[in-house]
Coordinates of C-alpha atoms in Angstrom, one line a residue:
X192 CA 15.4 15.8 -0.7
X193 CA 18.3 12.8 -1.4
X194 CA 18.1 9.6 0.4
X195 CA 19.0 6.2 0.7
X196 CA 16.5 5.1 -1.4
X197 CA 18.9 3.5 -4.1
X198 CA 17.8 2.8 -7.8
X199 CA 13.6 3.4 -6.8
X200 CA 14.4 -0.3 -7.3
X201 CA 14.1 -3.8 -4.3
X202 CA 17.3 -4.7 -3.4
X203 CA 16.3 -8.0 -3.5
X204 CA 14.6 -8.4 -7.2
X205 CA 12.7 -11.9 -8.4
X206 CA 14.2 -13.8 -11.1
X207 CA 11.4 -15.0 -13.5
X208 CA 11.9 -16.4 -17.4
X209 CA 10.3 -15.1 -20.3
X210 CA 8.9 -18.3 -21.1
X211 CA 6.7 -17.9 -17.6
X212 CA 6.1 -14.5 -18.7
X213 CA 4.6 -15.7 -21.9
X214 CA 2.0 -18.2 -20.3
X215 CA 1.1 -16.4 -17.4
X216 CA 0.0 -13.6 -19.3
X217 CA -0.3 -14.4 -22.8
X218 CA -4.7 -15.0 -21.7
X219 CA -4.9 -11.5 -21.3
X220 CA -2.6 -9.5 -22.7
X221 CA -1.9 -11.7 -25.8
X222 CA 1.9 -12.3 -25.6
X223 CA 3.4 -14.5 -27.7
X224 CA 7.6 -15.1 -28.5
X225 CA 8.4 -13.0 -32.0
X226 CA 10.1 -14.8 -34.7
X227 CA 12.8 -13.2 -35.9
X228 CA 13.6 -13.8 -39.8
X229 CA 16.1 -16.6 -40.1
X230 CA 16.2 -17.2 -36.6
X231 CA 17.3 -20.7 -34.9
X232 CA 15.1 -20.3 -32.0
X233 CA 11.9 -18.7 -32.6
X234 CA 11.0 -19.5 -29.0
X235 CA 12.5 -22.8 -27.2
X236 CA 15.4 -21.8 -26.4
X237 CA 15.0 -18.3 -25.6
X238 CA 11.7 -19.2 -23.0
X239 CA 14.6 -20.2 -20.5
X240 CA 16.2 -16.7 -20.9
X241 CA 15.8 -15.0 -16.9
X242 CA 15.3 -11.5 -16.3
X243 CA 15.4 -9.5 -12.9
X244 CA 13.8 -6.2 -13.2
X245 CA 11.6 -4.8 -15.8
X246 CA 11.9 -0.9 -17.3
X247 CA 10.3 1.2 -19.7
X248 CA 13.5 4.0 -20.8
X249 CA 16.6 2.8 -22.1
X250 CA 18.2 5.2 -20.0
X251 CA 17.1 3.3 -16.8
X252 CA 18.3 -0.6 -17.7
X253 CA 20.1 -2.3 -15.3
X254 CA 21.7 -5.6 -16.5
X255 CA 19.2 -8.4 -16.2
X256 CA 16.3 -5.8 -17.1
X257 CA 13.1 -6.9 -19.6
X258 CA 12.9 -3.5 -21.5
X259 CA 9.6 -2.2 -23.2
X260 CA 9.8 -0.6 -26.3
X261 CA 6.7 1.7 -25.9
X262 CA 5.5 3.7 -29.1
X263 CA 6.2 7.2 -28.4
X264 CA 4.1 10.6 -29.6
X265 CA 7.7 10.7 -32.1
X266 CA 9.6 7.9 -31.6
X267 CA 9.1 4.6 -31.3
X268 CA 11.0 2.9 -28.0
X269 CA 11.9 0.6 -30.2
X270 CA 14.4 2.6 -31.6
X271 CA 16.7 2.5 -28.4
X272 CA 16.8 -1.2 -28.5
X273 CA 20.6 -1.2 -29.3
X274 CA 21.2 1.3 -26.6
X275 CA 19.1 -1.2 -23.9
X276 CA 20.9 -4.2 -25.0
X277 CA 24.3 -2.4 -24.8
X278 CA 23.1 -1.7 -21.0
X279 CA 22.3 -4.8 -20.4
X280 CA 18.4 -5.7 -21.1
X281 CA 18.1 -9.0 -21.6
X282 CA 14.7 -9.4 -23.6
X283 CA 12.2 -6.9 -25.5
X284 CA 8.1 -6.7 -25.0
X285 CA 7.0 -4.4 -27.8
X286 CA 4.5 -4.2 -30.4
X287 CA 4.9 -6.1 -34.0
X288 CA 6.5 -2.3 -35.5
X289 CA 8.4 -2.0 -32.4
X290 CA 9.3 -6.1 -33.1
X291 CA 10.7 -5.2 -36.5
X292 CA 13.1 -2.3 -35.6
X293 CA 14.4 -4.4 -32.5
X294 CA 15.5 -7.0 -35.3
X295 CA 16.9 -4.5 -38.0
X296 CA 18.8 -2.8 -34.8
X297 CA 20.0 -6.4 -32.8
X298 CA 19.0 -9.0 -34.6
X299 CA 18.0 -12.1 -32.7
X300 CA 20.6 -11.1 -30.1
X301 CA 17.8 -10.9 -27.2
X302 CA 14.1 -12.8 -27.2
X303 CA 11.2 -10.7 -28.1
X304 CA 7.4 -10.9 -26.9
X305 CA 5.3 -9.1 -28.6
X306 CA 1.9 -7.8 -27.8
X307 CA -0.9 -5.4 -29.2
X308 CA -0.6 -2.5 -26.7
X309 CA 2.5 -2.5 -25.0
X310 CA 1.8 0.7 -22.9
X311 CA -1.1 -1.2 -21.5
X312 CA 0.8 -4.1 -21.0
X313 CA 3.2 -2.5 -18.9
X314 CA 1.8 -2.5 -15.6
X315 CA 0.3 -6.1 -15.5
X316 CA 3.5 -7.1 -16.4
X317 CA 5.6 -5.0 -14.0
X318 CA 3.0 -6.2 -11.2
X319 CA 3.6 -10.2 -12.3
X320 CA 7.0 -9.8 -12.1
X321 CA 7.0 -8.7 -9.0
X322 CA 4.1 -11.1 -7.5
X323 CA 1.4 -8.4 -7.3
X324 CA 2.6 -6.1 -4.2
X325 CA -0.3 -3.5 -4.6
X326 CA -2.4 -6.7 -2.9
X327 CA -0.3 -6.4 0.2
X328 CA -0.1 -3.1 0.8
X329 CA -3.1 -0.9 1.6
X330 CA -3.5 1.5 -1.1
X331 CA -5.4 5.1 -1.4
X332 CA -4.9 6.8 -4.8
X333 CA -5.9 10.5 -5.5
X334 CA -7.1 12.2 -8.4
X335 CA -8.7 15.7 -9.4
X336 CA -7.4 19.0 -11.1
X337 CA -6.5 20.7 -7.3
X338 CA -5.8 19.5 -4.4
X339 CA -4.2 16.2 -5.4
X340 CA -0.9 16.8 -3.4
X341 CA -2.3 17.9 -0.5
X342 CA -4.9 15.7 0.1
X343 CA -2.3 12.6 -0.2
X344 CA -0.2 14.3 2.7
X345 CA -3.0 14.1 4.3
X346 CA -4.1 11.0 4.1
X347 CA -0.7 10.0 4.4
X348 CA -0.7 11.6 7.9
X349 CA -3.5 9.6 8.9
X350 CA -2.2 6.4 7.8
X351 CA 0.8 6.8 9.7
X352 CA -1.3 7.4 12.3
X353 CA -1.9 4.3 12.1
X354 CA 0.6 1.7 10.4
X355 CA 4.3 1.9 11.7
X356 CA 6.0 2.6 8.1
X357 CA 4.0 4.1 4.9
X358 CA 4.7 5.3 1.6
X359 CA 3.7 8.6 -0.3
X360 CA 4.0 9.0 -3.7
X361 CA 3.7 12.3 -5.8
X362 CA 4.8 15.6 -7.0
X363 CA 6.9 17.0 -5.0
X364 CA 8.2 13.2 -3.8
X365 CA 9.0 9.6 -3.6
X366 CA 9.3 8.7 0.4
X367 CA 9.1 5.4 1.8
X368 CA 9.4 5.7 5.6
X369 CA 11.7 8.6 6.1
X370 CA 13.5 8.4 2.5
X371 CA 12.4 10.5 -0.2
X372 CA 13.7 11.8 -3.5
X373 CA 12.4 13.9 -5.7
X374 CA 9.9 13.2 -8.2
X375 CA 10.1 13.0 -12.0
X376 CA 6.8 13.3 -12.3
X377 CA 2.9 13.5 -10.2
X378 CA 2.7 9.6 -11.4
X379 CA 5.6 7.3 -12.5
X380 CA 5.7 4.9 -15.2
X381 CA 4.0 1.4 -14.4
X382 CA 7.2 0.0 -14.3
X383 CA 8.5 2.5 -12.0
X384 CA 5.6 2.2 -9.2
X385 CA 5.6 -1.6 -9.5
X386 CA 9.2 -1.3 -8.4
X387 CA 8.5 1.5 -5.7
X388 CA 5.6 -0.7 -4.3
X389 CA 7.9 -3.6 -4.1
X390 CA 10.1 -1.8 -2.4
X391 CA 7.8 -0.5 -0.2
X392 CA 7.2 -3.8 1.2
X393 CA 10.6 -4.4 1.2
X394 CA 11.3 -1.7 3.8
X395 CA 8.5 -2.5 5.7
X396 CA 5.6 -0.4 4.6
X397 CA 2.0 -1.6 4.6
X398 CA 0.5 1.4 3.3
X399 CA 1.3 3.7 0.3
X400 CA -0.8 6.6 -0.8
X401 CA -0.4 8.1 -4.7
X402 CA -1.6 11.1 -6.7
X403 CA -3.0 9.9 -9.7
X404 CA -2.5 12.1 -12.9
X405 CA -4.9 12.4 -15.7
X406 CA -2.1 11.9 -17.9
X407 CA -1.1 8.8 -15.9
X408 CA -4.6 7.1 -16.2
X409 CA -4.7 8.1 -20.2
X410 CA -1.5 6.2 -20.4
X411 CA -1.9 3.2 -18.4
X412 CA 0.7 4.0 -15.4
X413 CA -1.5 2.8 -12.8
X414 CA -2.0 -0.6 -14.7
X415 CA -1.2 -3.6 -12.3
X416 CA -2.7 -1.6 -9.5
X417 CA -6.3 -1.8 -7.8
X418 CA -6.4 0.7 -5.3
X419 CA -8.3 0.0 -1.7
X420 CA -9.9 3.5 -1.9
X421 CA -9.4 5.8 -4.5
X422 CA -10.2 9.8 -4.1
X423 CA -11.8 12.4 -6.3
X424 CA -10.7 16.3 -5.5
X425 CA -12.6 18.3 -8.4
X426 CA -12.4 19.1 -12.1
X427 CA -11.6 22.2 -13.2
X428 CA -10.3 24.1 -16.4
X429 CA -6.4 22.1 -16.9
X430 CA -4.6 20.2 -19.8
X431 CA -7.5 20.8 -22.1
X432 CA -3.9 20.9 -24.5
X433 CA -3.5 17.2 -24.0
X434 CA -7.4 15.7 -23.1
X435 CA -8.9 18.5 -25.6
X436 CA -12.0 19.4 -24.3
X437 CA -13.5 19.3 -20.6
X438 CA -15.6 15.9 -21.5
X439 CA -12.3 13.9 -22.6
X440 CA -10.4 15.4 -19.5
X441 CA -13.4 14.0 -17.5
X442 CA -13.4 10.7 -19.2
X443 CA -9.6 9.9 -18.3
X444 CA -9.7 11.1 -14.7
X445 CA -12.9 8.8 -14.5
X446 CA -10.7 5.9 -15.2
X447 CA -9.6 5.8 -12.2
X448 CA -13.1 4.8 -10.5
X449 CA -13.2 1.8 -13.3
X450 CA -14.0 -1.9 -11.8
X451 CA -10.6 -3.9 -11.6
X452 CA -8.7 -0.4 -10.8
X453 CA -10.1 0.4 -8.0
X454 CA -12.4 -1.7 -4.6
X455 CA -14.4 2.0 -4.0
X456 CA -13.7 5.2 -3.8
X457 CA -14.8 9.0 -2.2
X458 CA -16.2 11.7 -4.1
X459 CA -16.0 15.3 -3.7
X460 CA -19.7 16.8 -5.0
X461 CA -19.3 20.6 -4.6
X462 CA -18.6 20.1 -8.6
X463 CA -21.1 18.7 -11.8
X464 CA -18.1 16.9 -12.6
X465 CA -17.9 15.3 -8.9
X466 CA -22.1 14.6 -8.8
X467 CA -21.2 13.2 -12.1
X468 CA -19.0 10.5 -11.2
X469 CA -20.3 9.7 -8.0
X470 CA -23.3 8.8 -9.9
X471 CA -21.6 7.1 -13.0
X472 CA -19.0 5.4 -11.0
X473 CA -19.0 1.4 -11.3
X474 CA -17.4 1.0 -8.0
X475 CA -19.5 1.7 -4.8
X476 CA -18.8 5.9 -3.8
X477 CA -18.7 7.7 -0.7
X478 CA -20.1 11.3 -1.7
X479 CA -18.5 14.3 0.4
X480 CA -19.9 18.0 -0.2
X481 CA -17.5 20.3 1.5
X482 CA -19.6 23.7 1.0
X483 CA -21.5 24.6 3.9
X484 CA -25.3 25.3 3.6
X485 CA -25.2 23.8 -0.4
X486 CA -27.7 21.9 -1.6
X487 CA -25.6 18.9 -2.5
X488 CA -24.7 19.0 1.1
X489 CA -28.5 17.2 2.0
X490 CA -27.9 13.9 -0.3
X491 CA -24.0 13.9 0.5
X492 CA -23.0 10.9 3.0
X493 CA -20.3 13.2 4.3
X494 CA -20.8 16.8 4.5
X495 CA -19.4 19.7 6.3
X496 CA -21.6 21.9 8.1
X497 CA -19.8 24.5 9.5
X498 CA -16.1 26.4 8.6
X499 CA -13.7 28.5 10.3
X500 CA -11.6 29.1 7.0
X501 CA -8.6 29.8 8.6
X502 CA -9.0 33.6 10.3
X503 CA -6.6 32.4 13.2
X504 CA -4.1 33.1 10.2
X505 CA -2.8 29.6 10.3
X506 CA -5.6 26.7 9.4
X507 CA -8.7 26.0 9.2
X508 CA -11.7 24.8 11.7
X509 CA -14.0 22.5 10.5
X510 CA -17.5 20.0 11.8
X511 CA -17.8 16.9 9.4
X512 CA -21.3 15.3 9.6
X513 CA -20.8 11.8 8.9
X514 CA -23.1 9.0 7.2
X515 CA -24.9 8.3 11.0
X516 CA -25.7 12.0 11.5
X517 CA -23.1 12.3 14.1
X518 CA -20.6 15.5 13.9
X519 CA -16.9 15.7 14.1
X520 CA -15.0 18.7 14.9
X521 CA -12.1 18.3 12.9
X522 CA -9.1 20.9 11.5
X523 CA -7.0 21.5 8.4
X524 CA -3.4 22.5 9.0
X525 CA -3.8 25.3 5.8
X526 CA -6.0 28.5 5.1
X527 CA -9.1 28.4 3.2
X528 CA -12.2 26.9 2.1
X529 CA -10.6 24.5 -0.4
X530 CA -8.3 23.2 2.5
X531 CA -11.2 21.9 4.2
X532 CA -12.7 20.3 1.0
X533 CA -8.8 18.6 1.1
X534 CA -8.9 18.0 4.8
X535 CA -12.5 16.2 4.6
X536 CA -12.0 14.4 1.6
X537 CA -8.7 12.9 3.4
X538 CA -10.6 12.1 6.4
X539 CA -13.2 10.4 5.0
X540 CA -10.4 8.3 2.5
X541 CA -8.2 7.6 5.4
X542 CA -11.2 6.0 7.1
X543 CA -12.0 4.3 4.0
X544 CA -8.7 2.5 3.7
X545 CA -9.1 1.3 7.4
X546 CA -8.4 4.0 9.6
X547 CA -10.1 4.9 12.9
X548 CA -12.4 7.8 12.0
X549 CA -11.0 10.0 15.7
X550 CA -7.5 8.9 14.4
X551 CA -7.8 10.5 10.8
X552 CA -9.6 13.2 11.9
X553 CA -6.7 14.1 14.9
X554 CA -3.6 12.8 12.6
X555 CA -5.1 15.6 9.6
X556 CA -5.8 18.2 11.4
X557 CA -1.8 18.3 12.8
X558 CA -0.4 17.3 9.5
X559 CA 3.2 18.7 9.0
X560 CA 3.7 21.4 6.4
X561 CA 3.6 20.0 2.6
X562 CA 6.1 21.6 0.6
X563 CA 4.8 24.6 -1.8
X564 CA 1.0 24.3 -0.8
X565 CA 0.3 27.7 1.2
X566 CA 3.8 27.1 2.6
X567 CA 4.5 29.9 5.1
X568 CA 8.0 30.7 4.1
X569 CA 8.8 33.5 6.2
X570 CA 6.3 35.0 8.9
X571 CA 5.2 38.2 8.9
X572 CA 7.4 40.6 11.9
X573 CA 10.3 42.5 12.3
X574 CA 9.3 44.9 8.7
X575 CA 8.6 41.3 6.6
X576 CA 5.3 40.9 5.3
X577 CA 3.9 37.0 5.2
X578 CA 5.6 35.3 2.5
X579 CA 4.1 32.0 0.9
X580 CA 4.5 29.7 -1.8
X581 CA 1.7 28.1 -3.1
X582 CA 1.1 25.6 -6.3
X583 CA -2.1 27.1 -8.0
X584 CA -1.5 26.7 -11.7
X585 CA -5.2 26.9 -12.8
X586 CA -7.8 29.8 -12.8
X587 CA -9.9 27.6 -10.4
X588 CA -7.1 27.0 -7.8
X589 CA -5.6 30.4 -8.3
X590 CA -8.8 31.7 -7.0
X591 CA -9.2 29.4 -3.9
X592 CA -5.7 30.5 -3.1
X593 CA -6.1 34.4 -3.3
X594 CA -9.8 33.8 -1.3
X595 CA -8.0 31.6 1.0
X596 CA -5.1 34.8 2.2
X597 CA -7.1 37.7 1.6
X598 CA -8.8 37.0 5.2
X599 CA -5.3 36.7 6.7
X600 CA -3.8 39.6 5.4
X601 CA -4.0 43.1 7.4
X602 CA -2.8 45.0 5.0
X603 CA -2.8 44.6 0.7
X604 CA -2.4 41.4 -1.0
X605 CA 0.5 41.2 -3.5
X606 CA 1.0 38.3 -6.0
X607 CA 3.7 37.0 -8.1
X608 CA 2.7 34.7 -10.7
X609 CA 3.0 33.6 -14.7
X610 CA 1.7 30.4 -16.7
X611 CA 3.2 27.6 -18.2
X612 CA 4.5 27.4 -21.7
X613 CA 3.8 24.4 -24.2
X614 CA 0.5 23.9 -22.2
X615 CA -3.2 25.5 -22.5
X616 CA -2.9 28.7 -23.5
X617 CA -6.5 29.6 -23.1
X618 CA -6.3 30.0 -19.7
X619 CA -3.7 32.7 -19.4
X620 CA -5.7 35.5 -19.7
X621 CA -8.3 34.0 -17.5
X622 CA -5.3 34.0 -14.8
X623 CA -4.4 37.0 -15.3
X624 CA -8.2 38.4 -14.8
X625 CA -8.7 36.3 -12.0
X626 CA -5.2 38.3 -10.2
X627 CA -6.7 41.1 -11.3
X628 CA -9.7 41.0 -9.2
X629 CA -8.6 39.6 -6.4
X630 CA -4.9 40.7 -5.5
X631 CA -3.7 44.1 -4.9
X632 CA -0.2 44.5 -6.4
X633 CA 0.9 42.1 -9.5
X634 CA 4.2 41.2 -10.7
X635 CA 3.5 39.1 -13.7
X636 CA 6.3 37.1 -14.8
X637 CA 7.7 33.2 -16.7
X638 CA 6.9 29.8 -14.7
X639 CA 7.9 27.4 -17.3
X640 CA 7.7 29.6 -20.3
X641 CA 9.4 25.9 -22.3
X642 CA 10.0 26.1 -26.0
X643 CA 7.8 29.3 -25.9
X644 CA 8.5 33.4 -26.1
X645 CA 8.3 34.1 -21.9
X646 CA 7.2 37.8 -23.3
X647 CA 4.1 36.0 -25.6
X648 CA 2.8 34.7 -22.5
X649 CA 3.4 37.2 -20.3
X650 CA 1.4 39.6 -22.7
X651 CA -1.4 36.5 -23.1
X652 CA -1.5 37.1 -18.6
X653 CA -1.7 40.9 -19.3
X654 CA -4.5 40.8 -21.7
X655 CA -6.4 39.2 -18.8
X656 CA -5.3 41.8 -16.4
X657 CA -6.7 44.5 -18.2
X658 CA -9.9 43.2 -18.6
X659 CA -10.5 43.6 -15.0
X660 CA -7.9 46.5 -14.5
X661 CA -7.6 48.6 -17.5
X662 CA -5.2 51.3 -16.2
X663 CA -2.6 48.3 -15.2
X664 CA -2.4 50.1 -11.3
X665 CA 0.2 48.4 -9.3
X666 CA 0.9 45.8 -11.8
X667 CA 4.3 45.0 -12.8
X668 CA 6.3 43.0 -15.4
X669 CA 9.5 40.9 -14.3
X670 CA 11.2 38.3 -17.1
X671 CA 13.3 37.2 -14.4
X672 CA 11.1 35.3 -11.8
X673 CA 13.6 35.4 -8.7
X674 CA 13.8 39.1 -9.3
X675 CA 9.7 39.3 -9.7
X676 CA 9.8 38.1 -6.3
X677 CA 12.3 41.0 -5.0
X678 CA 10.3 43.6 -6.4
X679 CA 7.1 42.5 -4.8
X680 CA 9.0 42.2 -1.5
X681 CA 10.3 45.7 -2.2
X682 CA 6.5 47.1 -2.7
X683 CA 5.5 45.0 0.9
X684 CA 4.9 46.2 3.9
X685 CA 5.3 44.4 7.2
X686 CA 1.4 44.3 7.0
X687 CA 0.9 42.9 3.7
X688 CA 1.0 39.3 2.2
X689 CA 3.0 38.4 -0.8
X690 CA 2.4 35.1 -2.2
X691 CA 3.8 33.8 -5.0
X692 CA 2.2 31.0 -7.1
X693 CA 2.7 28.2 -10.5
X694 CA 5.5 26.4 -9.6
X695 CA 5.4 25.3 -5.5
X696 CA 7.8 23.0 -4.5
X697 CA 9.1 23.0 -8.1
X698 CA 13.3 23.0 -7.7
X699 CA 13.7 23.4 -11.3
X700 CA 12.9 25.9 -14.1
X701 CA 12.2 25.0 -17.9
X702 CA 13.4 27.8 -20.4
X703 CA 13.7 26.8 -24.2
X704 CA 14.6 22.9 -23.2
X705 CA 17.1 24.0 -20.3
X706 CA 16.2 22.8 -17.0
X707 CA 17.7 25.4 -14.3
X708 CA 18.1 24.5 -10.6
X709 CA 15.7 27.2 -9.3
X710 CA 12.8 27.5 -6.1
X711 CA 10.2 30.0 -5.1
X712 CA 11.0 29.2 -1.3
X713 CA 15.2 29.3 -2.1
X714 CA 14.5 33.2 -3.3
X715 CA 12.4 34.0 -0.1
X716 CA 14.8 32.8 2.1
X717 CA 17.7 34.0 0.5
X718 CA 16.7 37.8 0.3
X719 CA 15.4 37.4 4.1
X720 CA 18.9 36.4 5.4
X721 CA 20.5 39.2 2.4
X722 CA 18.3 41.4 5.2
X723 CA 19.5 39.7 8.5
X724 CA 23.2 40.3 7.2
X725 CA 22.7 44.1 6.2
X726 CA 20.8 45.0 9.4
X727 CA 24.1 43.2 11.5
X728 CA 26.2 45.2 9.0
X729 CA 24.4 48.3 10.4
X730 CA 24.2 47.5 14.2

């Protein structure tokens, strides 16, 4: 997924001096010029100082660059101040700690600004420096526990339906037009999108759609942005490790609804959390309720009434009753009730942002295949069973995603899966149960096991398992993950379904701080042509 897509940076960058910086934006964010002790120029001469890009890790300056030293969970950003100005950065924004170290560590060799919350400040600043380019763009961002990535696809789909060149930003990617690389992360850093958006128009792009992280909205990396339409999936059980409970979780997903980040949004009902928000939110809402015959369904503007949850074996049939009472037969390209909810929500944001409502509805329903999200890897035939990779990392999703190919699948349902390490550890044995129930054959092995003991969470999963399987029948143990999934293809039959689930499109894998080049969909694909070469052997 490489592309000409350079340094995620314009290839044509303003120029803009920190003394401009300071005034424009010293009203609302407070910035004023430090004063280094025993410095000559406290502010005059260094206002004239020009900077042509704007970054947030050391590790990322280009020569020219304003860096933001960003108090960190351990370290202070502040501390890399030497290593910035060695690359280049011309100027500091930081707090007054942060202020102090960049003196002890460079002196008065570069101007600093100084403000209260420099994380906040980030994206304001990134977006001034780069005159505001979430205004001339249309923008859709999408939140939720599940379904994020796949709703943006979709509503990416639509928009291109629409506008000649658009932008998708996310998990799995960073594409403008038809150049992508992969992404660091579900949300960048302010300073990061402000560049990506600028870039965007740059190449041409007049819409950009982004996934919207909890973690991202906790930490200010949408700042600078107010989104045209912004989208709400559901809220389910996730990162309780970093929000702590299921209140703060909703509180920081919420954000994203807030007047000033966002012009209105679309809310997903079929959850408390979803009624909740729709009726809390500041900014006017668009309610969808995607289960049929639920009471939410009556009060919802959008609802869908009927469902064909994918028995074809390939997506889902839909009708979408809209705010005038008319219906709309419309599709999802994937299996399963909670592809509809993704497919209606999209609709309905797509049309939001400006879209023709027969466009969205016909550009969604054929949306291309989104990498690790019930992606058909190999099709069942010729002695394979139906191999897919899908991202469900949550009790909640991992259940929509078992429901979603049990209906699909002639024959017994066989699932490879684990849980993350250095995350919420309460819901491993709820995974493991919720396997339990609804798959035939498990082979239980690491995701990301992290800084953790792979076999402590493995056992955590197991605990869960036997709460709904006692005996353990046809459940299996693998601490290697590529040969978890050779086993369960070894225990398939052509008739059968093996899906394998956590990481999706994920094309690394974390063990004790060691990143390792590694995919679910690499491992499918390699053991299926390891089979085309041995059956030529034998002809």
């Amino acid at each position: 997924m490489t592309s000409p897509l350079g340094r995620l940076r314009p290839e044509h960058p303003p120029v803009r001096r920190v003394g401009d910086l300071v005034a424009a934006l010293a009203p609302s964010l407070g910035l004023s010029p430090a004063s280094a002790p025993g410095s000559s120029h406290p502010g005059g001469a260094d206002e004239d100082v020009a900077f042509t890009g704007v970054t947030m890790s050391s590790r990322d300056v280009v020569a020219g660059d304003l860096f933001l030293a960003v108090p960190g969970l351990k370290v202070h950003g502040a501390r890399f101040a030497d290593d910035a100005v060695t690359a280049g950065a011309v100027a500091v924004l930081t707090d007054p700690a942060g202020a102090r170290l960049v003196h002890e560590l460079v002196g008065d060799a570069v101007p600093v600004v100084v403000t209260a919350d420099v994380r906040a400040a980030a994206g304001p600043v990134a977006a001034w420096f780069h005159d505001e380019p979430a205004r001339r763009l249309v923008t859709v961002g999408v939140t939720g526990t599940n379904g994020k990535t796949t709703t943006t696809y979709f509503v990416d789909a639509a928009l291109r339906a629409h506008h000649e060149r658009t932008a998708v930003l996310g998990t799995v990617e960073l594409r403008i037009g038809d150049d992508a690389v992969e992404s660091p992360r579900t949300t960048v850093e302010a300073p990061v999108l402000q560049d990506l958006l600028a870039l965007a128009l740059e190449r041409g792009a007049t819409a950009l759609t982004t996934e919207v992280s909890s973690h991202a909205l906790a930490l200010g990396r949408v700042g600078g942005v107010e989104f045209d339409v912004v989208g709400f999936t559901n809220l389910q059980r996730d990162h309780l490790d970093f929000h702590g409970d299921m209140e703060g979780y909703f509180r920081d997903k919420s954000r994203l609804f807030a007047a000033g980040q966002a012009r209105r949004g679309v809310v997903v009902v079929d959850d408390e959390w979803g009624r909740r928000l729709a009726a809390e939110a500041p900014v006017p809402v668009e309610t969808v309720a995607t289960h049929v015959g639920a009471p939410e369904a009556a009060g919802a503007d959008w609802a869908v009434v009927s469902a064909d949850v994918g028995l074809d074996g390939v997506g889902s049939r839909f009708t979408l009753r809209g705010p005038d009472g008319a219906e709309h037969e419309a599709a999802s390209p994937l299996p399963g009730l909670v592809n509809v909810s993704n497919a209606a929500l999209a609709v309905v944001l797509a049309h939001a942002a400006g879209v023709p409502l027969d466009v969205a509805v016909a550009a969604v329903g054929t949306a291309h295949a989104i990498p690790g999200r019930m992606e058909r890897v190999v099709e069942r035939g010729d002695g394979w069973p139906l191999c897919l990779v899908d991202y469900a990392h949550t009790p909640d999703a991992l259940e929509l995603a078992l429901e979603a190919v049990r209906p699909i699948t002639p024959g017994r349902l066989l699932i490879v899966f684990g849980s993350d390490g250095d995350r919420d550890q309460g819901k491993r044995p709820i995974m493991g149960a919720v396997a339990a129930r609804l798959a035939d054959v498990l082979v239980v092995t690491d995701e990301n096991p992290r800084s953790e003991d792979p076999a402590a969470i493995r056992a955590a999963i197991l605990d869960g398992v036997r709460e709904a399987r006692p005996d353990l029948a046809d459940v299996h143990e693998a601490t290697s993950r590529a040969q978890a999934i050779r086993d369960a293809l070894a225990l398939a039959g052509d008739q059968d379904t093996v899906i394998v689930t956590g990481k999706g499109h994920e094309p690394t894998q974390e063990i004790a701080g060691v990143f390792h080049r590694y995919n679910d969909r690499d491992v499918f694909l390699a053991a299926h042509r390891e089979q085309d070469r041995r059956q030529e052997q034998h002809a």
